[in-house]
């Protein structure tokens, strides 16, 4: 349509993967913790689901990312789960 709706509601779900490209060394209790990219899985998979709302040119999403694969090599319980919320402005280009 030529005119956008004033209000939209959506739900979404999907699976995605990401790859760790670099690791920064950190200091814990005065000791440098040495980690490298080989300590992590090659590809980490997550399931993503949530809901969003659009109002005029504003949007907001809330969702949850559920870890499907381990983050670290040889550690099956190291899955990454996270909750997120976004608020933004839509631009028509």
N, CA, C and O atoms as CSV, one atom per row, in Angstrom:
chain,resi,resn,atom,element,x,y,z
A,1,UNK,N,N,0.824,-1.204,0.000
A,1,UNK,CA,C,0.000,0.000,0.000
A,1,UNK,C,C,0.859,1.254,0.000
A,1,UNK,O,O,2.011,1.232,0.432
A,2,UNK,N,N,0.283,2.349,-0.491
A,2,UNK,CA,C,1.026,3.596,-0.539
A,2,UNK,C,C,1.171,4.229,0.834
A,2,UNK,O,O,2.151,4.931,1.085
A,3,UNK,N,N,0.208,3.995,1.736
A,3,UNK,CA,C,0.290,4.541,3.080
A,3,UNK,C,C,0.641,3.434,4.057
A,3,UNK,O,O,0.083,2.339,3.990
A,4,UNK,N,N,1.560,3.717,4.958
A,4,UNK,CA,C,1.965,2.732,5.958
A,4,UNK,C,C,0.918,2.672,7.067
A,4,UNK,O,O,0.240,3.657,7.359
A,5,UNK,N,N,0.801,1.491,7.678
A,5,UNK,CA,C,-0.095,1.340,8.808
A,5,UNK,C,C,0.412,2.150,9.999
A,5,UNK,O,O,1.618,2.324,10.174
A,6,UNK,N,N,-0.511,2.640,10.808
A,6,UNK,CA,C,-0.165,3.400,11.999
A,6,UNK,C,C,0.468,2.506,13.061
A,6,UNK,O,O,1.356,2.937,13.796
A,7,UNK,N,N,0.003,1.257,13.137
A,7,UNK,CA,C,0.427,0.346,14.194
A,7,UNK,C,C,0.585,-1.065,13.620
A,7,UNK,O,O,-0.312,-1.544,12.927
A,8,UNK,N,N,1.686,-1.727,13.887
A,8,UNK,CA,C,1.918,-3.109,13.452
A,8,UNK,C,C,2.466,-3.923,14.604
A,8,UNK,O,O,3.247,-3.421,15.414
A,9,UNK,N,N,2.060,-5.173,14.679
A,9,UNK,CA,C,2.549,-6.106,15.680
A,9,UNK,C,C,3.097,-7.326,14.957
A,9,UNK,O,O,2.510,-7.773,13.971
A,10,UNK,N,N,4.220,-7.877,15.431
A,10,UNK,CA,C,4.811,-9.026,14.763
A,10,UNK,C,C,5.439,-9.966,15.792
A,10,UNK,O,O,5.822,-9.548,16.885
A,11,UNK,N,N,5.536,-11.225,15.424
A,11,UNK,CA,C,6.304,-12.203,16.180
A,11,UNK,C,C,7.313,-12.816,15.215
A,11,UNK,O,O,7.090,-12.853,14.005
A,12,UNK,N,N,8.415,-13.292,15.761
A,12,UNK,CA,C,9.437,-13.859,14.885
A,12,UNK,C,C,10.181,-14.978,15.603
A,12,UNK,O,O,10.215,-15.047,16.832
A,13,UNK,N,N,10.763,-15.836,14.809
A,13,UNK,CA,C,11.577,-16.937,15.321
A,13,UNK,C,C,12.532,-17.376,14.222
A,13,UNK,O,O,12.219,-17.278,13.036
A,14,UNK,N,N,13.681,-17.854,14.622
A,14,UNK,CA,C,14.639,-18.319,13.632
A,14,UNK,C,C,15.882,-18.882,14.291
A,14,UNK,O,O,16.034,-18.837,15.511
A,15,UNK,N,N,16.754,-19.404,13.474
A,15,UNK,CA,C,18.021,-19.966,13.935
A,15,UNK,C,C,19.140,-19.207,13.237
A,15,UNK,O,O,19.057,-18.913,12.045
A,16,UNK,N,N,20.177,-18.898,13.985
A,16,UNK,CA,C,21.312,-18.217,13.372
A,16,UNK,C,C,22.607,-18.743,13.966
A,16,UNK,O,O,22.613,-19.367,15.027
A,17,UNK,N,N,23.689,-18.484,13.275
A,17,UNK,CA,C,25.009,-18.892,13.732
A,17,UNK,C,C,25.975,-17.743,13.638
A,17,UNK,O,O,25.803,-16.845,12.814
A,18,UNK,N,N,26.977,-17.763,14.465
A,18,UNK,CA,C,28.024,-16.746,14.386
A,18,UNK,C,C,29.381,-17.366,14.675
A,18,UNK,O,O,29.477,-18.460,15.232
A,19,UNK,N,N,30.415,-16.658,14.291
A,19,UNK,CA,C,31.789,-17.142,14.378
A,19,UNK,C,C,32.608,-16.109,15.149
A,19,UNK,O,O,32.515,-14.915,14.864
A,20,UNK,N,N,33.399,-16.545,16.111
A,20,UNK,CA,C,34.257,-15.639,16.878
A,20,UNK,C,C,35.523,-15.379,16.062
A,20,UNK,O,O,36.221,-16.312,15.666
A,21,UNK,N,N,35.807,-14.107,15.819
A,21,UNK,CA,C,36.959,-13.743,14.994
A,21,UNK,C,C,38.174,-13.330,15.805
A,21,UNK,O,O,39.302,-13.468,15.333
A,22,UNK,N,N,37.966,-12.818,17.041
A,22,UNK,CA,C,39.110,-12.442,17.875
A,22,UNK,C,C,38.702,-12.494,19.342
A,22,UNK,O,O,37.518,-12.462,19.676
A,23,UNK,N,N,39.707,-12.574,20.209
A,23,UNK,CA,C,39.491,-12.648,21.655
A,23,UNK,C,C,40.438,-11.664,22.322
A,23,UNK,O,O,41.636,-11.663,22.037
A,24,UNK,N,N,39.903,-10.818,23.218
A,24,UNK,CA,C,40.743,-9.912,24.002
A,24,UNK,C,C,41.162,-10.609,25.286
A,24,UNK,O,O,40.382,-11.363,25.868
A,25,UNK,N,N,42.362,-10.367,25.723
A,25,UNK,CA,C,42.840,-10.922,26.983
A,25,UNK,C,C,42.328,-10.042,28.119
A,25,UNK,O,O,42.324,-8.816,28.009
A,26,UNK,N,N,41.901,-10.664,29.195
A,26,UNK,CA,C,41.388,-9.928,30.338
A,26,UNK,C,C,42.215,-10.237,31.581
A,26,UNK,O,O,42.968,-11.209,31.627
A,27,UNK,N,N,42.054,-9.395,32.572
A,27,UNK,CA,C,42.749,-9.578,33.839
A,27,UNK,C,C,41.722,-9.905,34.909
A,27,UNK,O,O,40.771,-9.150,35.111
A,28,UNK,N,N,41.909,-11.028,35.597
A,28,UNK,CA,C,41.041,-11.420,36.704
A,28,UNK,C,C,41.924,-11.587,37.935
A,28,UNK,O,O,42.842,-12.407,37.938
A,29,UNK,N,N,41.651,-10.814,38.975
A,29,UNK,CA,C,42.419,-10.864,40.234
A,29,UNK,C,C,43.910,-10.671,39.981
A,29,UNK,O,O,44.738,-11.336,40.604
A,30,UNK,N,N,44.251,-9.775,39.078
A,30,UNK,CA,C,45.644,-9.472,38.804
A,30,UNK,C,C,46.344,-10.440,37.874
A,30,UNK,O,O,47.513,-10.233,37.547
A,31,UNK,N,N,45.663,-11.502,37.433
A,31,UNK,CA,C,46.261,-12.484,36.532
A,31,UNK,C,C,45.679,-12.300,35.136
A,31,UNK,O,O,44.478,-12.082,34.978
A,32,UNK,N,N,46.539,-12.389,34.128
A,32,UNK,CA,C,46.078,-12.297,32.745
A,32,UNK,C,C,45.504,-13.645,32.333
A,32,UNK,O,O,46.163,-14.676,32.468
A,33,UNK,N,N,44.278,-13.634,31.833
A,33,UNK,CA,C,43.621,-14.849,31.375
A,33,UNK,C,C,43.887,-14.978,29.880
A,33,UNK,O,O,43.419,-14.159,29.089
A,34,UNK,N,N,44.629,-15.993,29.499
A,34,UNK,CA,C,44.996,-16.199,28.102
A,34,UNK,C,C,43.940,-17.052,27.414
A,34,UNK,O,O,43.725,-18.201,27.801
A,35,UNK,N,N,43.293,-16.518,26.420
A,35,UNK,CA,C,42.326,-17.248,25.602
A,35,UNK,C,C,42.645,-16.965,24.146
A,35,UNK,O,O,43.166,-15.902,23.810
A,36,UNK,N,N,42.331,-17.914,23.290
A,36,UNK,CA,C,42.501,-17.711,21.856
A,36,UNK,C,C,41.229,-18.191,21.158
A,36,UNK,O,O,40.363,-18.805,21.782
A,37,UNK,N,N,41.128,-17.911,19.883
A,37,UNK,CA,C,39.941,-18.331,19.147
A,37,UNK,C,C,39.816,-19.850,19.086
A,37,UNK,O,O,38.719,-20.363,18.871
A,38,UNK,N,N,40.911,-20.577,19.269
A,38,UNK,CA,C,40.836,-22.044,19.240
A,38,UNK,C,C,40.165,-22.608,20.493
A,38,UNK,O,O,39.814,-23.788,20.516
A,39,UNK,N,N,39.977,-21.789,21.540
A,39,UNK,CA,C,39.274,-22.232,22.745
A,39,UNK,C,C,37.760,-22.256,22.542
A,39,UNK,O,O,37.033,-22.804,23.371
A,40,UNK,N,N,37.285,-21.670,21.452
A,40,UNK,CA,C,35.857,-21.537,21.184
A,40,UNK,C,C,35.436,-22.454,20.031
A,40,UNK,O,O,36.265,-22.867,19.219
A,41,UNK,N,N,34.153,-22.761,19.973
A,41,UNK,CA,C,33.616,-23.530,18.850
A,41,UNK,C,C,33.795,-22.727,17.563
A,41,UNK,O,O,33.830,-21.497,17.597
A,42,UNK,N,N,33.908,-23.414,16.440
A,42,UNK,CA,C,34.061,-22.752,15.154
A,42,UNK,C,C,32.819,-21.937,14.800
A,42,UNK,O,O,32.931,-20.772,14.417
A,43,UNK,N,N,31.641,-22.538,14.923
A,43,UNK,CA,C,30.377,-21.835,14.689
A,43,UNK,C,C,29.466,-22.107,15.878
A,43,UNK,O,O,29.322,-23.250,16.313
A,44,UNK,N,N,28.854,-21.053,16.397
A,44,UNK,CA,C,27.958,-21.157,17.542
A,44,UNK,C,C,26.540,-20.903,17.043
A,44,UNK,O,O,26.280,-19.874,16.418
A,45,UNK,N,N,25.613,-21.835,17.314
A,45,UNK,CA,C,24.232,-21.710,16.857
A,45,UNK,C,C,23.308,-21.317,18.005
A,45,UNK,O,O,23.447,-21.805,19.126
A,46,UNK,N,N,22.375,-20.437,17.710
A,46,UNK,CA,C,21.364,-20.002,18.667
A,46,UNK,C,C,19.999,-19.998,17.997
A,46,UNK,O,O,19.894,-19.857,16.779
A,47,UNK,N,N,18.949,-20.154,18.807
A,47,UNK,CA,C,17.571,-19.948,18.347
A,47,UNK,C,C,17.134,-18.583,18.866
A,47,UNK,O,O,17.413,-18.232,20.012
A,48,UNK,N,N,16.465,-17.832,18.042
A,48,UNK,CA,C,16.060,-16.472,18.384
A,48,UNK,C,C,14.554,-16.364,18.224
A,48,UNK,O,O,14.022,-16.729,17.175
A,49,UNK,N,N,13.854,-15.871,19.239
A,49,UNK,CA,C,12.416,-15.661,19.115
A,49,UNK,C,C,11.998,-14.461,19.951
A,49,UNK,O,O,12.625,-14.134,20.958
A,50,UNK,N,N,10.918,-13.807,19.507
A,50,UNK,CA,C,10.460,-12.627,20.214
A,50,UNK,C,C,9.266,-11.990,19.534
A,50,UNK,O,O,8.613,-12.590,18.681
A,51,UNK,N,N,8.998,-10.749,19.941
A,51,UNK,CA,C,7.869,-9.991,19.408
A,51,UNK,C,C,8.287,-8.540,19.239
A,51,UNK,O,O,9.198,-8.054,19.909
A,52,UNK,N,N,7.606,-7.865,18.338
A,52,UNK,CA,C,7.911,-6.469,18.089
A,52,UNK,C,C,6.662,-5.682,17.779
A,52,UNK,O,O,5.628,-6.237,17.403
A,53,UNK,N,N,6.777,-4.382,17.942
A,53,UNK,CA,C,5.672,-3.480,17.658
A,53,UNK,C,C,6.219,-2.264,16.905
A,53,UNK,O,O,7.297,-1.758,17.219
A,54,UNK,N,N,5.465,-1.809,15.917
A,54,UNK,CA,C,5.775,-0.584,15.172
A,54,UNK,C,C,4.677,0.427,15.445
A,54,UNK,O,O,3.493,0.092,15.409
A,55,UNK,N,N,5.067,1.656,15.717
A,55,UNK,CA,C,4.103,2.741,15.867
A,55,UNK,C,C,4.667,3.942,15.139
A,55,UNK,O,O,5.693,4.499,15.529
A,56,UNK,N,N,3.977,4.338,14.065
A,56,UNK,CA,C,4.443,5.397,13.175
A,56,UNK,C,C,5.856,5.070,12.710
A,56,UNK,O,O,6.046,4.072,12.016
A,57,UNK,N,N,6.855,5.875,13.067
A,57,UNK,CA,C,8.222,5.647,12.619
A,57,UNK,C,C,9.088,5.006,13.712
A,57,UNK,O,O,10.293,4.844,13.520
A,58,UNK,N,N,8.497,4.643,14.845
A,58,UNK,CA,C,9.227,4.013,15.949
A,58,UNK,C,C,9.000,2.507,15.950
A,58,UNK,O,O,7.959,2.032,15.495
A,59,UNK,N,N,9.972,1.758,16.461
A,59,UNK,CA,C,9.782,0.326,16.625
A,59,UNK,C,C,10.430,-0.130,17.929
A,59,UNK,O,O,11.354,0.506,18.434
A,60,UNK,N,N,9.934,-1.227,18.456
A,60,UNK,CA,C,10.493,-1.840,19.648
A,60,UNK,C,C,10.387,-3.353,19.511
A,60,UNK,O,O,9.368,-3.871,19.054
A,61,UNK,N,N,11.443,-4.060,19.907
A,61,UNK,CA,C,11.478,-5.518,19.873
A,61,UNK,C,C,11.945,-6.028,21.231
A,61,UNK,O,O,12.786,-5.403,21.879
A,62,UNK,N,N,11.407,-7.150,21.655
A,62,UNK,CA,C,11.913,-7.885,22.806
A,62,UNK,C,C,12.055,-9.334,22.379
A,62,UNK,O,O,11.212,-9.864,21.655
A,63,UNK,N,N,13.119,-9.967,22.829
A,63,UNK,CA,C,13.328,-11.335,22.403
A,63,UNK,C,C,14.272,-12.083,23.307
A,63,UNK,O,O,14.819,-11.538,24.265
A,64,UNK,N,N,14.451,-13.350,22.977
A,64,UNK,CA,C,15.321,-14.231,23.739
A,64,UNK,C,C,16.145,-15.060,22.770
A,64,UNK,O,O,15.626,-15.577,21.781
A,65,UNK,N,N,17.421,-15.180,23.059
A,65,UNK,CA,C,18.311,-16.014,22.266
A,65,UNK,C,C,18.693,-17.230,23.109
A,65,UNK,O,O,19.292,-17.100,24.177
A,66,UNK,N,N,18.340,-18.393,22.615
A,66,UNK,CA,C,18.564,-19.650,23.313
A,66,UNK,C,C,19.750,-20.368,22.691
A,66,UNK,O,O,19.744,-20.651,21.493
A,67,UNK,N,N,20.774,-20.666,23.497
A,67,UNK,CA,C,21.967,-21.350,23.008
A,67,UNK,C,C,21.668,-22.774,22.588
A,67,UNK,O,O,21.126,-23.555,23.370
A,68,UNK,N,N,22.018,-23.118,21.355
A,68,UNK,CA,C,21.829,-24.482,20.850
A,68,UNK,C,C,23.118,-25.286,20.838
A,68,UNK,O,O,23.086,-26.515,20.906
A,69,UNK,N,N,24.244,-24.606,20.753
A,69,UNK,CA,C,25.532,-25.298,20.733
A,69,UNK,C,C,26.450,-24.664,21.777
A,69,UNK,O,O,26.270,-23.498,22.127
A,70,UNK,N,N,27.428,-25.418,22.278
A,70,UNK,CA,C,28.343,-24.877,23.288
A,70,UNK,C,C,29.221,-23.762,22.719
A,70,UNK,O,O,29.547,-23.756,21.532
A,71,UNK,N,N,29.595,-22.828,23.579
A,71,UNK,CA,C,30.460,-21.724,23.174
A,71,UNK,C,C,31.921,-22.178,23.165
A,71,UNK,O,O,32.663,-21.863,22.234
A,72,UNK,N,N,32.337,-22.919,24.199
A,72,UNK,CA,C,33.728,-23.343,24.334
A,72,UNK,C,C,33.920,-24.773,23.847
A,72,UNK,O,O,33.010,-25.597,23.927
A,73,UNK,N,N,35.110,-25.053,23.344
A,73,UNK,CA,C,35.479,-26.408,22.940
A,73,UNK,C,C,35.452,-27.325,24.164
A,73,UNK,O,O,35.886,-26.919,25.242
A,74,UNK,N,N,34.957,-28.539,24.017
A,74,UNK,CA,C,34.978,-29.573,25.047
A,74,UNK,C,C,34.222,-29.201,26.336
A,74,UNK,O,O,34.514,-29.763,27.392
A,75,UNK,N,N,33.272,-28.282,26.274
A,75,UNK,CA,C,32.450,-27.931,27.429
A,75,UNK,C,C,30.996,-27.874,26.977
A,75,UNK,O,O,30.550,-26.853,26.454
A,76,UNK,N,N,30.262,-28.947,27.170
A,76,UNK,CA,C,28.901,-29.030,26.644
A,76,UNK,C,C,27.917,-28.114,27.378
A,76,UNK,O,O,26.861,-27.800,26.826
A,77,UNK,N,N,28.225,-27.678,28.595
A,77,UNK,CA,C,27.295,-26.831,29.350
A,77,UNK,C,C,27.531,-25.348,29.174
A,77,UNK,O,O,26.975,-24.556,29.935
A,78,UNK,N,N,28.320,-24.941,28.217
A,78,UNK,CA,C,28.694,-23.533,28.062
A,78,UNK,C,C,27.873,-22.817,26.986
A,78,UNK,O,O,28.430,-22.090,26.164
A,79,UNK,N,N,26.570,-23.017,26.989
A,79,UNK,CA,C,25.719,-22.394,25.977
A,79,UNK,C,C,25.384,-20.957,26.371
A,79,UNK,O,O,25.230,-20.657,27.555
A,80,UNK,N,N,25.272,-20.074,25.388
A,80,UNK,CA,C,25.018,-18.659,25.638
A,80,UNK,C,C,23.533,-18.347,25.432
A,80,UNK,O,O,23.021,-18.457,24.318
A,81,UNK,N,N,22.854,-17.963,26.493
A,81,UNK,CA,C,21.455,-17.540,26.440
A,81,UNK,C,C,21.399,-16.061,26.795
A,81,UNK,O,O,22.155,-15.598,27.649
A,82,UNK,N,N,20.508,-15.315,26.143
A,82,UNK,CA,C,20.404,-13.895,26.469
A,82,UNK,C,C,19.025,-13.347,26.135
A,82,UNK,O,O,18.350,-13.822,25.222
A,83,UNK,N,N,18.631,-12.344,26.890
A,83,UNK,CA,C,17.402,-11.588,26.665
A,83,UNK,C,C,17.819,-10.245,26.099
A,83,UNK,O,O,18.851,-9.704,26.494
A,84,UNK,N,N,17.033,-9.695,25.179
A,84,UNK,CA,C,17.357,-8.383,24.625
A,84,UNK,C,C,16.103,-7.566,24.360
A,84,UNK,O,O,15.011,-8.106,24.187
A,85,UNK,N,N,16.284,-6.263,24.330
A,85,UNK,CA,C,15.214,-5.330,23.991
A,85,UNK,C,C,15.822,-4.219,23.142
A,85,UNK,O,O,16.929,-3.757,23.418
A,86,UNK,N,N,15.110,-3.798,22.126
A,86,UNK,CA,C,15.581,-2.719,21.264
A,86,UNK,C,C,14.493,-1.665,21.113
A,86,UNK,O,O,13.301,-1.957,21.206
A,87,UNK,N,N,14.924,-0.462,20.884
A,87,UNK,CA,C,14.042,0.655,20.588
A,87,UNK,C,C,14.716,1.450,19.494
A,87,UNK,O,O,15.895,1.785,19.612
A,88,UNK,N,N,13.992,1.759,18.431
A,88,UNK,CA,C,14.638,2.437,17.319
A,88,UNK,C,C,13.701,3.265,16.477
A,88,UNK,O,O,12.505,3.361,16.749
A,89,UNK,N,N,14.268,3.859,15.454
A,89,UNK,CA,C,13.561,4.719,14.510
A,89,UNK,C,C,13.715,4.115,13.129
A,89,UNK,O,O,14.822,3.756,12.728
A,90,UNK,N,N,12.607,3.996,12.391
A,90,UNK,CA,C,12.655,3.480,11.006
A,90,UNK,C,C,12.868,4.657,10.056
A,90,UNK,O,O,12.242,5.709,10.183
A,91,UNK,N,N,13.753,4.449,9.120
A,91,UNK,CA,C,14.020,5.453,8.097
A,91,UNK,C,C,13.654,4.898,6.742
A,91,UNK,O,O,14.093,3.803,6.391
A,92,UNK,N,N,12.865,5.616,5.973
A,92,UNK,CA,C,12.526,5.213,4.615
A,92,UNK,C,C,13.562,5.809,3.671
A,92,UNK,O,O,13.669,7.029,3.546
A,93,UNK,N,N,14.321,4.946,3.009
A,93,UNK,CA,C,15.363,5.430,2.093
A,93,UNK,C,C,14.955,5.194,0.659
A,93,UNK,O,O,15.701,5.533,-0.259
